[in-house]
Tab-separated table of C-alpha atoms in Angstrom:
chain	number	residue	atom	x	y	z
Y	1	MET	CA	31.128	83.014	77.688
Y	2	THR	CA	34.335	85.855	76.366
Y	3	GLN	CA	32.008	88.295	77.896
Y	4	VAL	CA	31.217	86.888	80.602
Y	5	ILE	CA	34.796	86.761	82.113
Y	6	SER	CA	35.599	90.589	80.531
Y	7	LEU	CA	32.719	91.296	83.400
Y	8	ILE	CA	33.926	89.969	86.464
Y	9	ILE	CA	37.335	91.206	85.868
Y	10	THR	CA	35.355	94.406	84.821
Y	11	SER	CA	33.790	94.362	87.628
Y	12	THR	CA	36.592	92.425	90.244
Y	13	LEU	CA	38.758	95.696	89.086
Y	14	VAL	CA	35.964	98.246	89.481
Y	15	ILE	CA	34.921	96.827	93.518
Y	16	ASN	CA	38.195	96.428	94.078
Y	17	ILE	CA	40.173	100.608	93.022
Y	18	PHE	CA	36.334	101.375	95.243
Y	19	LEU	CA	37.486	99.288	98.531
Y	20	ALA	CA	40.935	100.810	97.545
Y	21	VAL	CA	39.983	104.291	97.972
Y	22	ALA	CA	37.779	103.801	101.270
Y	23	LEU	CA	40.848	101.336	102.663
Y	24	ILE	CA	42.989	105.190	101.605
Y	25	PHE	CA	40.418	107.728	102.702
Y	26	LEU	CA	37.874	106.047	105.243
Y	27	GLU	CA	40.142	104.175	107.798
Y	28	ARG	CA	42.944	107.534	107.461
Y	29	ARG	CA	46.040	104.617	108.393
Y	30	ASP	CA	49.994	104.706	108.780
Y	31	PRO	CA	51.210	104.950	105.224
Y	32	THR	CA	53.378	102.365	105.387
Y	33	SER	CA	49.830	99.493	107.292
Y	34	THR	CA	48.406	101.025	104.220
Y	35	TRP	CA	50.350	100.607	101.035
Y	36	ALA	CA	51.221	96.777	102.468
Y	37	TRP	CA	47.273	96.019	102.685
Y	38	LEU	CA	46.522	98.037	98.772
Y	39	LEU	CA	49.390	95.199	97.667
Y	40	VAL	CA	47.520	92.284	100.113
Y	41	LEU	CA	44.329	94.298	96.922
Y	42	PHE	CA	46.758	94.305	94.848
Y	43	PHE	CA	47.230	90.854	94.168
Y	44	ILE	CA	44.485	89.211	95.732
Y	45	PRO	CA	41.311	90.703	94.449
Y	46	ILE	CA	38.187	90.571	96.758
Y	47	LEU	CA	39.692	87.724	99.073
Y	48	GLY	CA	42.656	89.916	100.115
Y	49	PHE	CA	39.137	92.764	101.339
Y	50	VAL	CA	37.856	89.062	103.020
Y	51	ILE	CA	40.841	89.050	104.749
Y	52	TYR	CA	41.229	93.012	105.006
Y	53	LEU	CA	36.960	92.878	106.883
Y	54	LEU	CA	38.935	90.573	109.331
Y	55	LEU	CA	42.790	91.230	110.707
Y	56	GLY	CA	43.077	95.059	108.838
Y	57	ARG	CA	40.026	96.988	109.636
Y	58	GLN	CA	40.639	99.529	113.223
Y	59	LEU	CA	39.625	98.979	116.537
Y	60	ARG	CA	35.972	101.430	117.980
Y	61	GLN	CA	38.451	102.426	121.005
Y	62	LYS	CA	35.533	104.747	121.925
Y	63	HIS	CA	34.679	103.170	125.605
Y	64	LEU	CA	36.445	100.750	125.354
Y	65	PHE	CA	38.048	100.400	128.543
Y	66	ARG	CA	35.790	101.816	131.768
Y	67	TRP	CA	35.956	101.708	134.786
Y	68	GLU	CA	34.279	104.717	137.625
Y	69	GLY	CA	36.756	102.807	140.290
Y	70	ARG	CA	39.632	104.600	139.871
Y	71	ASN	CA	38.552	107.827	140.461
Y	72	LYS	CA	37.910	106.291	144.115
Y	73	ILE	CA	41.247	104.915	144.282
Y	74	GLY	CA	42.924	107.991	143.786
Y	75	ILE	CA	44.192	108.236	140.687
Y	76	GLU	CA	43.868	110.849	139.385
Y	77	LYS	CA	44.996	113.024	142.078
Y	78	LEU	CA	48.556	111.361	142.521
Y	79	ILE	CA	48.971	111.498	138.513
Y	80	SER	CA	48.260	115.359	138.841
Y	81	TYR	CA	50.797	115.647	141.972
Y	82	GLN	CA	53.095	113.771	140.646
Y	83	LEU	CA	53.048	115.408	137.796
Y	84	GLU	CA	53.039	118.548	139.388
Y	85	ALA	CA	55.482	117.838	141.532
Y	86	ILE	CA	57.800	116.442	138.772
Y	87	GLU	CA	57.815	120.147	137.065
Y	88	ASN	CA	58.326	122.176	140.356
Y	89	GLU	CA	61.361	119.860	140.343
Y	90	THR	CA	59.844	118.890	144.122
Y	91	PHE	CA	59.455	115.283	143.869
Y	92	GLU	CA	61.244	113.587	146.493
Y	93	PHE	CA	62.988	110.405	144.466
Y	94	LEU	CA	63.879	108.071	146.967
Y	95	LYS	CA	67.509	106.585	144.800
Y	96	PRO	CA	70.086	108.895	142.790
Y	97	ASP	CA	69.338	106.990	139.580
Y	98	THR	CA	65.773	106.961	139.588
Y	99	GLU	CA	65.821	110.724	139.560
Y	100	GLU	CA	68.129	109.811	136.762
Y	101	TYR	CA	65.352	109.222	134.235
Y	102	GLY	CA	62.741	111.785	135.933
Y	103	ASP	CA	62.003	113.069	132.035
Y	104	MET	CA	61.026	109.537	130.697
Y	105	ILE	CA	58.952	108.592	134.381
Y	106	TYR	CA	57.500	112.561	133.525
Y	107	LEU	CA	56.888	111.121	129.595
Y	108	HIS	CA	54.098	107.642	131.091
Y	109	LEU	CA	52.280	109.929	133.924
Y	110	ARG	CA	51.589	112.345	130.294
Y	111	ASN	CA	51.083	109.974	128.129
Y	112	ASN	CA	49.811	106.543	130.336
Y	113	HIS	CA	49.232	108.115	133.599
Y	114	SER	CA	51.213	105.794	135.079
Y	115	VAL	CA	52.583	107.019	139.017
Y	116	LEU	CA	55.641	105.886	140.482
Y	117	THR	CA	55.712	103.165	142.677
Y	118	GLN	CA	59.300	103.580	144.440
Y	119	ASP	CA	58.569	101.045	147.972
Y	120	ASN	CA	58.582	97.312	145.512
Y	121	ASP	CA	60.461	94.091	145.705
Y	122	VAL	CA	61.016	92.207	142.402
Y	123	GLN	CA	62.172	88.585	141.394
Y	124	ILE	CA	63.281	88.179	138.606
Y	125	PHE	CA	63.188	84.662	136.375
Y	126	THR	CA	63.670	83.725	133.510
Y	127	ASP	CA	62.778	79.278	133.741
Y	128	GLY	CA	59.268	78.216	133.139
Y	129	GLN	CA	58.797	75.370	136.018
Y	130	GLU	CA	60.755	77.751	138.854
Y	131	LYS	CA	58.022	80.738	137.656
Y	132	PHE	CA	55.010	78.119	137.577
Y	133	GLU	CA	55.627	76.487	141.337
Y	134	ALA	CA	56.066	80.461	143.181
Y	135	LEU	CA	53.559	81.186	141.374
Y	136	LEU	CA	51.836	78.322	141.764
Y	137	GLU	CA	52.474	78.303	145.867
Y	138	ASP	CA	51.576	82.182	146.500
Y	139	LEU	CA	47.936	80.340	144.535
Y	140	GLU	CA	48.039	78.879	147.420
Y	141	HIS	CA	48.115	80.817	150.042
Y	142	ALA	CA	45.497	83.200	148.553
Y	143	ARG	CA	43.012	84.959	150.464
Y	144	ASP	CA	40.897	87.309	149.186
Y	145	HIS	CA	40.886	86.942	145.856
Y	146	ILE	CA	42.678	85.902	142.645
Y	147	HIS	CA	42.651	87.636	139.112
Y	148	ILE	CA	44.547	86.013	136.797
Y	149	GLN	CA	44.994	87.244	132.846
Y	150	TYR	CA	46.647	85.368	129.612
Y	151	TYR	CA	46.827	84.985	126.520
Y	152	ILE	CA	47.525	81.832	126.292
Y	153	PHE	CA	45.766	80.066	128.260
Y	154	ARG	CA	46.389	75.817	127.840
Y	155	LEU	CA	44.137	72.942	129.499
Y	156	ASP	CA	47.141	70.469	129.971
Y	157	GLY	CA	49.508	69.841	132.384
Y	158	ILE	CA	50.198	72.864	134.026
Y	159	GLY	CA	47.134	73.879	133.435
Y	160	LYS	CA	44.882	71.659	134.624
Y	161	ARG	CA	47.608	71.690	138.092
Y	162	ILE	CA	46.889	75.536	138.200
Y	163	GLU	CA	42.425	75.313	137.267
Y	164	GLU	CA	42.857	72.691	140.172
Y	165	VAL	CA	44.388	75.211	142.801
Y	166	LEU	CA	42.225	77.667	141.178
Y	167	ILE	CA	38.297	75.519	142.158
Y	168	ARG	CA	40.287	75.130	145.453
Y	169	LYS	CA	40.829	78.298	146.650
Y	170	ALA	CA	37.279	78.719	145.349
Y	171	LYS	CA	35.682	76.718	146.665
Y	172	SER	CA	37.604	77.036	149.634
Y	173	GLY	CA	35.054	81.138	149.250
Y	174	VAL	CA	38.443	83.296	146.975
Y	175	LYS	CA	36.602	85.076	144.253
Y	176	VAL	CA	38.606	83.958	141.561
Y	177	ARG	CA	38.607	85.656	137.809
Y	178	MET	CA	39.883	84.465	134.772
Y	179	LEU	CA	40.582	85.986	131.123
Y	180	PHE	CA	41.817	84.381	128.193
Y	181	ASP	CA	42.595	85.646	124.585
Y	182	ASP	CA	39.810	83.904	123.023
Y	183	ILE	CA	42.884	83.930	119.941
Y	184	GLY	CA	45.609	83.276	121.709
Y	185	SER	CA	44.192	80.069	123.324
Y	186	ARG	CA	42.380	78.392	120.297
Y	187	GLY	CA	40.128	75.754	120.976
Y	188	LEU	CA	39.539	76.907	124.842
Y	189	HIS	CA	36.361	77.801	125.536
Y	190	VAL	CA	34.545	79.513	129.223
Y	191	ARG	CA	33.024	76.403	129.236
Y	192	HIS	CA	35.433	74.050	129.659
Y	193	PHE	CA	36.420	75.584	133.309
Y	194	GLN	CA	32.399	74.128	133.529
Y	195	GLU	CA	33.783	72.998	137.685
Y	196	LEU	CA	35.511	76.564	138.852
Y	197	ILE	CA	32.514	77.911	137.392
Y	198	THR	CA	30.196	75.463	139.660
Y	199	SER	CA	32.551	76.707	142.201
Y	200	GLY	CA	31.970	79.874	142.698
Y	201	GLY	CA	35.004	81.157	140.333
Y	202	GLU	CA	34.282	83.813	136.751
Y	203	VAL	CA	35.681	83.008	133.830
Y	204	ALA	CA	35.719	84.589	130.364
Y	205	ALA	CA	36.767	85.261	126.880
Y	206	PHE	CA	38.480	88.390	124.862
Y	207	PHE	CA	36.878	89.928	121.750
Y	208	PRO	CA	35.735	86.304	121.689
Y	209	ALA	CA	34.381	85.419	118.048
Y	210	LEU	CA	30.635	86.330	117.532
Y	211	LEU	CA	30.144	83.328	114.928
Y	212	PRO	CA	32.332	80.178	114.624
Y	213	LEU	CA	35.964	80.848	112.773
Y	214	ILE	CA	34.473	84.367	112.621
Y	215	ASN	CA	35.933	86.916	114.557
Y	216	PRO	CA	36.193	90.113	113.107
Y	217	ARG	CA	38.371	91.603	115.968
Y	218	LEU	CA	40.941	88.388	115.100
Y	219	ASN	CA	44.227	91.436	114.821
Y	220	TYR	CA	42.718	92.610	118.098
Y	221	ARG	CA	44.794	90.355	120.994
Y	222	ASN	CA	44.707	90.990	124.302
Y	223	HIS	CA	48.604	89.850	124.288
Y	224	ARG	CA	48.843	91.120	128.710
Y	225	LYS	CA	50.051	88.332	130.654
Y	226	ILE	CA	49.376	88.490	135.112
Y	227	VAL	CA	47.905	88.384	138.366
Y	228	ILE	CA	47.139	89.452	141.074
Y	229	ILE	CA	46.708	87.842	143.960
Y	230	ASP	CA	44.837	89.180	147.108
Y	231	GLY	CA	45.663	92.896	145.546
Y	232	ARG	CA	49.409	92.207	147.244
Y	233	ILE	CA	51.770	89.559	145.047
Y	234	GLY	CA	51.942	90.336	141.420
Y	235	TYR	CA	52.923	88.665	137.957
Y	236	ILE	CA	54.170	90.417	134.687
Y	237	GLY	CA	55.966	89.072	131.662
Y	238	GLY	CA	56.491	87.049	128.220
Y	239	PHE	CA	54.693	83.211	130.180
Y	240	ASN	CA	51.922	82.246	128.729
Y	241	VAL	CA	50.585	78.993	130.339
Y	242	GLY	CA	51.789	75.575	128.576
Y	243	ASP	CA	53.390	72.210	129.445
Y	244	GLU	CA	55.658	74.817	126.134
Y	245	TYR	CA	56.378	77.141	128.702
Y	246	LEU	CA	58.865	74.469	130.837
Y	247	GLY	CA	60.015	73.445	128.207
Y	248	LEU	CA	57.865	70.403	127.176
Y	249	SER	CA	58.043	71.012	123.312
Y	250	LYS	CA	59.536	68.813	121.007
Y	251	LYS	CA	59.367	71.420	118.362
Y	252	PHE	CA	60.333	74.174	120.236
Y	253	GLY	CA	62.930	72.711	123.001
Y	254	TYR	CA	63.532	74.608	126.039
Y	255	TRP	CA	61.505	77.997	126.276
Y	256	ARG	CA	63.449	80.994	128.209
Y	257	ASP	CA	61.486	83.552	129.001
Y	258	THR	CA	61.649	86.765	131.378
Y	259	HIS	CA	58.532	86.986	134.691
Y	260	LEU	CA	58.702	89.064	137.601
Y	261	ARG	CA	56.982	88.763	140.972
Y	262	ILE	CA	56.356	91.920	142.218
Y	263	GLU	CA	55.298	93.002	146.059
Y	264	GLY	CA	54.865	97.147	146.543
Y	265	SER	CA	52.281	99.233	145.477
Y	266	ALA	CA	53.199	98.555	141.833
Y	267	VAL	CA	51.170	95.518	142.263
Y	268	HIS	CA	47.698	98.211	142.548
Y	269	PRO	CA	47.980	100.056	138.287
Y	270	LEU	CA	48.350	95.750	137.665
Y	271	GLN	CA	44.990	95.484	139.803
Y	272	THR	CA	44.064	97.670	137.985
Y	273	ARG	CA	44.826	96.701	134.680
Y	274	PHE	CA	42.882	93.388	135.086
Y	275	ILE	CA	39.591	94.931	136.680
Y	276	LEU	CA	39.466	97.152	132.657
Y	277	ASP	CA	40.441	94.647	130.506
Y	278	TRP	CA	37.931	92.280	132.867
Y	279	ASN	CA	35.133	94.878	133.198
Y	280	GLN	CA	35.349	95.060	128.999
Y	281	ALA	CA	35.228	91.547	128.663
Y	282	SER	CA	32.409	90.718	131.400
Y	283	PRO	CA	30.162	93.285	130.697
Y	284	ARG	CA	27.618	91.243	133.424
Y	285	THR	CA	30.277	90.890	136.338
Y	286	ASN	CA	31.683	93.788	136.287
Y	287	ILE	CA	33.903	94.909	138.836
Y	288	GLN	CA	33.018	97.897	140.999
Y	289	TYR	CA	35.636	98.966	143.370
Y	290	ASP	CA	35.932	97.997	146.767
Y	291	GLU	CA	38.978	98.267	149.344
Y	292	ARG	CA	39.871	95.176	149.269
Y	293	PHE	CA	41.363	94.893	145.483
Y	294	PHE	CA	43.627	97.922	147.296
Y	295	PRO	CA	44.768	96.601	149.896
Y	296	ALA	CA	47.310	98.816	152.506
Y	297	ILE	CA	50.992	96.864	151.206
Y	298	PRO	CA	53.842	97.212	153.954
Y	299	ARG	CA	57.124	98.474	152.175
Y	300	LYS	CA	58.482	95.304	150.710
Y	301	GLY	CA	61.421	97.243	148.516
Y	302	THR	CA	62.764	99.919	146.940
Y	303	VAL	CA	62.881	99.256	143.253
Y	304	ALA	CA	60.992	101.757	141.914
Y	305	MET	CA	58.569	101.174	138.753
Y	306	GLN	CA	56.010	102.141	136.419
Y	307	ILE	CA	53.104	99.938	134.765
Y	308	VAL	CA	52.323	101.374	131.471
Y	309	SER	CA	49.892	99.454	129.218
Y	310	SER	CA	49.542	100.243	125.774
Y	311	GLY	CA	46.826	99.178	122.412
Y	312	PRO	CA	44.864	100.362	119.581
Y	313	ASP	CA	42.195	102.078	121.678
Y	314	SER	CA	45.932	104.445	123.139
Y	315	GLU	CA	46.239	108.051	121.237
Y	316	TRP	CA	50.258	107.474	121.242
Y	317	GLU	CA	52.131	104.003	121.430
Y	318	ASP	CA	53.287	104.187	125.255
Y	319	ILE	CA	55.398	101.192	125.489
Y	320	LYS	CA	57.136	102.310	122.032
Y	321	ASP	CA	58.084	105.281	123.781
Y	322	GLY	CA	59.032	104.140	126.487
Y	323	TYR	CA	62.138	101.858	124.182
Y	324	LEU	CA	62.960	105.065	122.228
Y	325	LYS	CA	63.271	106.885	125.061
Y	326	MET	CA	65.131	104.777	126.712
Y	327	ILE	CA	67.336	104.334	123.391
Y	328	PHE	CA	67.826	108.076	123.626
Y	329	LEU	CA	68.879	108.400	127.498
Y	330	ALA	CA	71.552	105.508	126.108
Y	331	LYS	CA	75.405	106.691	126.858
Y	332	ASP	CA	77.166	102.597	127.392
Y	333	TYR	CA	75.177	99.740	126.358
Y	334	ILE	CA	71.389	98.272	124.497
Y	335	TYR	CA	71.107	94.922	125.741
Y	336	ILE	CA	67.613	93.696	123.840
Y	337	GLN	CA	65.661	90.054	123.667
Y	338	THR	CA	62.999	89.721	121.564
Y	339	PRO	CA	61.310	86.444	119.978
Y	340	TYR	CA	60.072	89.429	117.250
Y	341	PHE	CA	62.356	92.617	115.769
Y	342	ILE	CA	60.169	93.926	113.265
Y	343	PRO	CA	59.930	97.674	114.287
Y	344	ASP	CA	59.025	100.338	113.012
Y	345	THR	CA	61.709	103.624	111.132
Y	346	SER	CA	61.637	106.346	114.583
Y	347	MET	CA	63.362	102.558	116.395
Y	348	LEU	CA	65.681	101.522	113.803
Y	349	ASP	CA	66.261	104.863	113.423
Y	350	ALA	CA	67.061	104.589	116.843
Y	351	LEU	CA	68.868	102.391	117.419
Y	352	ARG	CA	71.037	102.711	114.007
Y	353	ILE	CA	72.259	106.293	115.460
Y	354	ALA	CA	72.485	104.710	118.367
Y	355	CYS	CA	75.280	102.250	117.144
Y	356	LEU	CA	76.916	105.025	115.112
Y	357	SER	CA	77.178	106.847	118.611
Y	358	GLY	CA	79.127	104.706	119.954
Y	359	VAL	CA	76.165	102.908	122.404
Y	360	ASP	CA	76.722	99.516	122.223
Y	361	VAL	CA	73.219	98.016	121.306
Y	362	ARG	CA	72.964	93.851	121.758
Y	363	ILE	CA	70.232	91.908	120.227
Y	364	MET	CA	69.496	88.835	121.229
Y	365	ILE	CA	67.256	86.537	118.864
Y	366	PRO	CA	66.153	82.478	118.541
Y	367	ASN	CA	67.031	80.614	115.997
Y	368	LYS	CA	63.370	78.865	115.212
Y	369	PRO	CA	60.836	80.681	113.879
Y	370	ASP	CA	57.604	80.485	115.392
Y	371	HIS	CA	56.017	82.078	112.924
Y	372	MET	CA	57.360	81.963	109.495
Y	373	PHE	CA	57.056	85.718	107.341
Y	374	VAL	CA	57.556	87.264	110.925
Y	375	TYR	CA	61.377	85.128	110.956
Y	376	TRP	CA	62.421	86.516	107.913
Y	377	ALA	CA	61.117	89.601	108.296
Y	378	THR	CA	63.263	89.735	111.602
Y	379	TYR	CA	66.050	88.853	109.837
Y	380	SER	CA	65.771	91.043	106.973
Y	381	ASN	CA	66.075	94.270	110.030
Y	382	ILE	CA	69.096	92.349	112.221
Y	383	GLY	CA	70.840	93.331	108.481
Y	384	LEU	CA	70.533	97.094	108.957
Y	385	LEU	CA	71.614	97.635	111.945
Y	386	LEU	CA	74.370	94.559	111.477
Y	387	LYS	CA	75.383	97.313	109.047
Y	388	ALA	CA	75.783	100.670	112.062
Y	389	GLY	CA	77.876	97.837	113.920
Y	390	ALA	CA	75.422	95.886	116.335
Y	391	ARG	CA	75.511	93.311	118.011
Y	392	VAL	CA	73.297	89.950	116.655
Y	393	TYR	CA	73.085	86.944	118.236
Y	394	ILE	CA	71.074	84.256	117.980
Y	395	TYR	CA	70.181	81.778	121.142
Y	396	GLU	CA	70.653	78.315	120.334
Y	397	ASN	CA	69.348	76.894	123.733
Y	398	GLY	CA	66.046	76.297	122.604
Y	399	PHE	CA	63.427	79.435	121.724
Y	400	ILE	CA	63.567	82.024	123.916
Y	401	HIS	CA	60.707	84.436	124.257
Y	402	ALA	CA	62.076	87.614	126.290
Y	403	LYS	CA	60.175	90.979	126.526
Y	404	GLN	CA	62.853	93.136	127.492
Y	405	ILE	CA	65.599	95.692	126.993
Y	406	VAL	CA	68.518	96.938	129.674
Y	407	VAL	CA	69.699	100.142	129.587
Y	408	ASP	CA	73.609	101.050	131.012
Y	409	ASP	CA	72.793	99.123	134.325
Y	410	GLN	CA	70.122	101.430	135.566
Y	411	VAL	CA	66.714	101.138	133.935
Y	412	SER	CA	65.325	97.927	132.160
Y	413	SER	CA	61.668	97.207	130.935
Y	414	VAL	CA	59.939	93.352	131.510
Y	415	GLY	CA	57.071	92.930	130.156
Y	416	THR	CA	54.411	90.846	126.949
Y	417	ALA	CA	55.405	94.181	124.063
Y	418	ASN	CA	57.986	92.561	121.466
Y	419	ILE	CA	59.870	95.239	119.433
Y	420	ASP	CA	57.085	94.635	116.297
Y	421	VAL	CA	54.453	96.729	115.470
Y	422	ARG	CA	51.643	94.417	116.163
Y	423	SER	CA	52.958	94.838	119.727
Y	424	PHE	CA	53.108	98.581	119.250
Y	425	ARG	CA	50.359	99.533	117.509
Y	426	LEU	CA	48.027	95.943	117.865
Y	427	ASN	CA	48.202	93.556	120.546
Y	428	PHE	CA	46.848	95.124	123.752
Y	429	GLU	CA	50.298	94.857	126.279
Y	430	VAL	CA	52.140	96.220	129.584
Y	431	ASN	CA	55.473	96.275	130.553
Y	432	ALA	CA	57.219	97.016	134.022
Y	433	PHE	CA	59.545	100.165	133.444
Y	434	ILE	CA	61.849	100.016	136.027
Y	435	TYR	CA	64.374	102.868	137.669
Y	436	ASP	CA	66.768	100.928	139.604
Y	437	ARG	CA	70.367	99.953	139.351
Y	438	GLU	CA	70.107	96.472	140.582
Y	439	LYS	CA	67.843	94.559	139.649
Y	440	SER	CA	68.627	96.107	135.787
Y	441	HIS	CA	72.638	95.296	136.125
Y	442	GLU	CA	70.771	91.463	137.158
Y	443	LEU	CA	69.118	91.688	133.703
Y	444	ALA	CA	72.716	92.813	131.675
Y	445	GLU	CA	74.296	90.173	133.744
Y	446	ILE	CA	71.457	87.778	132.450
Y	447	PHE	CA	72.106	89.354	128.799
Y	448	GLU	CA	75.571	88.245	129.409
Y	449	GLU	CA	75.086	84.022	130.565
Y	450	ASP	CA	72.668	84.109	127.406
Y	451	ILE	CA	75.186	84.526	125.168
Y	452	GLN	CA	77.231	81.863	126.090
Y	453	ASN	CA	73.800	79.985	124.676
Y	454	SER	CA	74.261	82.465	121.252
Y	455	THR	CA	76.068	82.105	118.332
Y	456	GLU	CA	76.858	85.447	116.594
Y	457	LEU	CA	75.852	86.546	113.290
Y	458	THR	CA	78.892	88.763	111.958
Y	459	LEU	CA	77.965	91.020	109.064
Y	460	HIS	CA	80.124	88.577	106.411
Y	461	ALA	CA	77.846	85.803	107.819
Y	462	TYR	CA	74.692	87.501	107.662
Y	463	LEU	CA	76.066	88.790	104.087
Y	464	GLU	CA	76.011	85.534	102.501
Y	465	ARG	CA	73.237	84.397	102.686
Y	466	GLU	CA	71.504	82.009	100.612
Y	467	ARG	CA	69.658	83.689	97.388
Y	468	LEU	CA	67.145	81.979	98.846
Y	469	ILE	CA	66.796	83.497	102.354
Y	470	LYS	CA	67.512	86.906	100.427
Y	471	VAL	CA	63.850	86.743	98.879
Y	472	LYS	CA	62.163	85.624	101.954
Y	473	GLU	CA	63.436	88.668	103.596
Y	474	SER	CA	61.821	90.672	100.958
Y	475	ILE	CA	58.448	89.778	100.809
Y	476	SER	CA	58.690	89.927	105.121
Y	477	ARG	CA	58.977	92.950	104.889
Y	478	LEU	CA	56.991	94.592	102.497
Y	479	LEU	CA	54.347	92.922	104.854
Y	480	SER	CA	55.930	93.199	108.396
Y	481	PRO	CA	53.747	96.452	108.659
Y	482	ILE	CA	50.976	94.293	108.687
Y	483	LEU	CA	52.475	91.285	110.278
C-alpha cells in the first residue's frame, strides 16, 4: 500500500512538472501571470491544471474577427488620411482642446485603427432608470435595424420589456439582431428568444460552451455593452440588462453606473464593432456590407471622440495604453471610478508618479464586493497609492460599477473596461475616448457629486485595518494576475 501511495505521489509530481514546463515554454505568456498559474499548479496538483485548461489557456487569435465590408466603408483610407494629416500637421481639429491631444489620437489611430469623429452629440446617463427609459424610447422609434449586444442580459423585468419591444419591431419589419455573452448571461440560451426568432429576429451567443458546463474559452468573455439603432444612434457604457441595474437588488442596492448615448459619426465605428462581433458569433448569418448600416448622419454636435476596442485578439492592450497616455498627460487632476482596481505594474507606477508629481489623483471604488478575491486585491493596490498621496473614496450609496476616467477637464473615457488585468488582457472591451472640455467637465462634476455619497479612506485608517484583512489582501494580490 505504501508503494502505491508513493507511486501516485511521484507520478503526480512528474506530471505537474511536465505541465509547468509546458506552461512556461509553450504558452510564453506574461511572467507575472505565469508565476500566478505556477502557484496554482503547485498548491493544487492535477486539479490546478484542469482549472488552467478552463481559465488559463491563451486564445488563438488568427482570423477571430473578419469582415470584408470594412474596405467598402472606407475605413482604411480614412485611417491613412488621418494618420498622414496628423504627421504633417495639416489635420483640421475643430476645437483647440482636441488638438492638444493629437498624439493620443494618433496613438489610437495607429494601434487600434480608431478614427476620430468630431460631430457627435453625447448624453451621459448615471442612473439605470433614466438610461433604460431612453433606450426603450429609441428602440420604439427604430425604422430599419436594431443591433443590441450585452455581456449580461437577464429576462427579468427590464429584460422582458426590452424583449417585448424587439419582438414588436421585428414583426413590423425592423431587422433585429441580439448578441449576448454565454458566460456573462449564465442560464440564458438562444432558445429562450424563440418568439423573437419566430418574429424574424436573430439571436446569437458569444463563445458558447461546446458541452454543458465545459467551456475551454471560459476566460475570454465579450464584456462589451453596445446598442446601435438605424446606424444613427449608439449606446456604450457599463450598464448590462437586468433588474439589479435599476437598483432593485437587495444585495447591491442602488446601482451607480455610467453610460453614453451618442448621435453622430462615432456611431459608425460602434456599428463596425458590433458587426465584427456578430460575424464571429454567428457565422451562418454573417452580416454583409449594406449602406443602410452606415447612413449619412447630419451634424449633431461638436464632441470629438474615438471608439477603441481591445481584447485577447489585440497585439497591444489598446484601452490600457489609452488610460496610461491620459495619466502621462495629466497636469492638474485624475479622477477614476472603477468597481475593480487591479492595475498592472505599468499603470500602478504611472499613477504613483502622477501623485508624487503633484497631480490630484482621486480613485473611487465600491464599499462592497461582487467578487471577493477581486475586492481584496483592489484594497491592496489602493493601499500602495494612498502612501503616494492619492485620495481614495469608498462609494456608500449602493454599488458603483462605473468605468470612467477624467483628466484636467479636457479628456475622458467611458466604456466597459475596468482597471484590471482581466479587462486589459482577457475580455473583449470597448471604450469611448472623449476629447471635449464640456463633457469631460460634466463627468468631473458627476465624480465630485458622488464624493458626497462616499467615505474617504485615509492612509491612517488603511494602516489600522484588521490582520485578517491583511491576510486576504496578500492572498488576493498573489492571484491578481489571473483574476
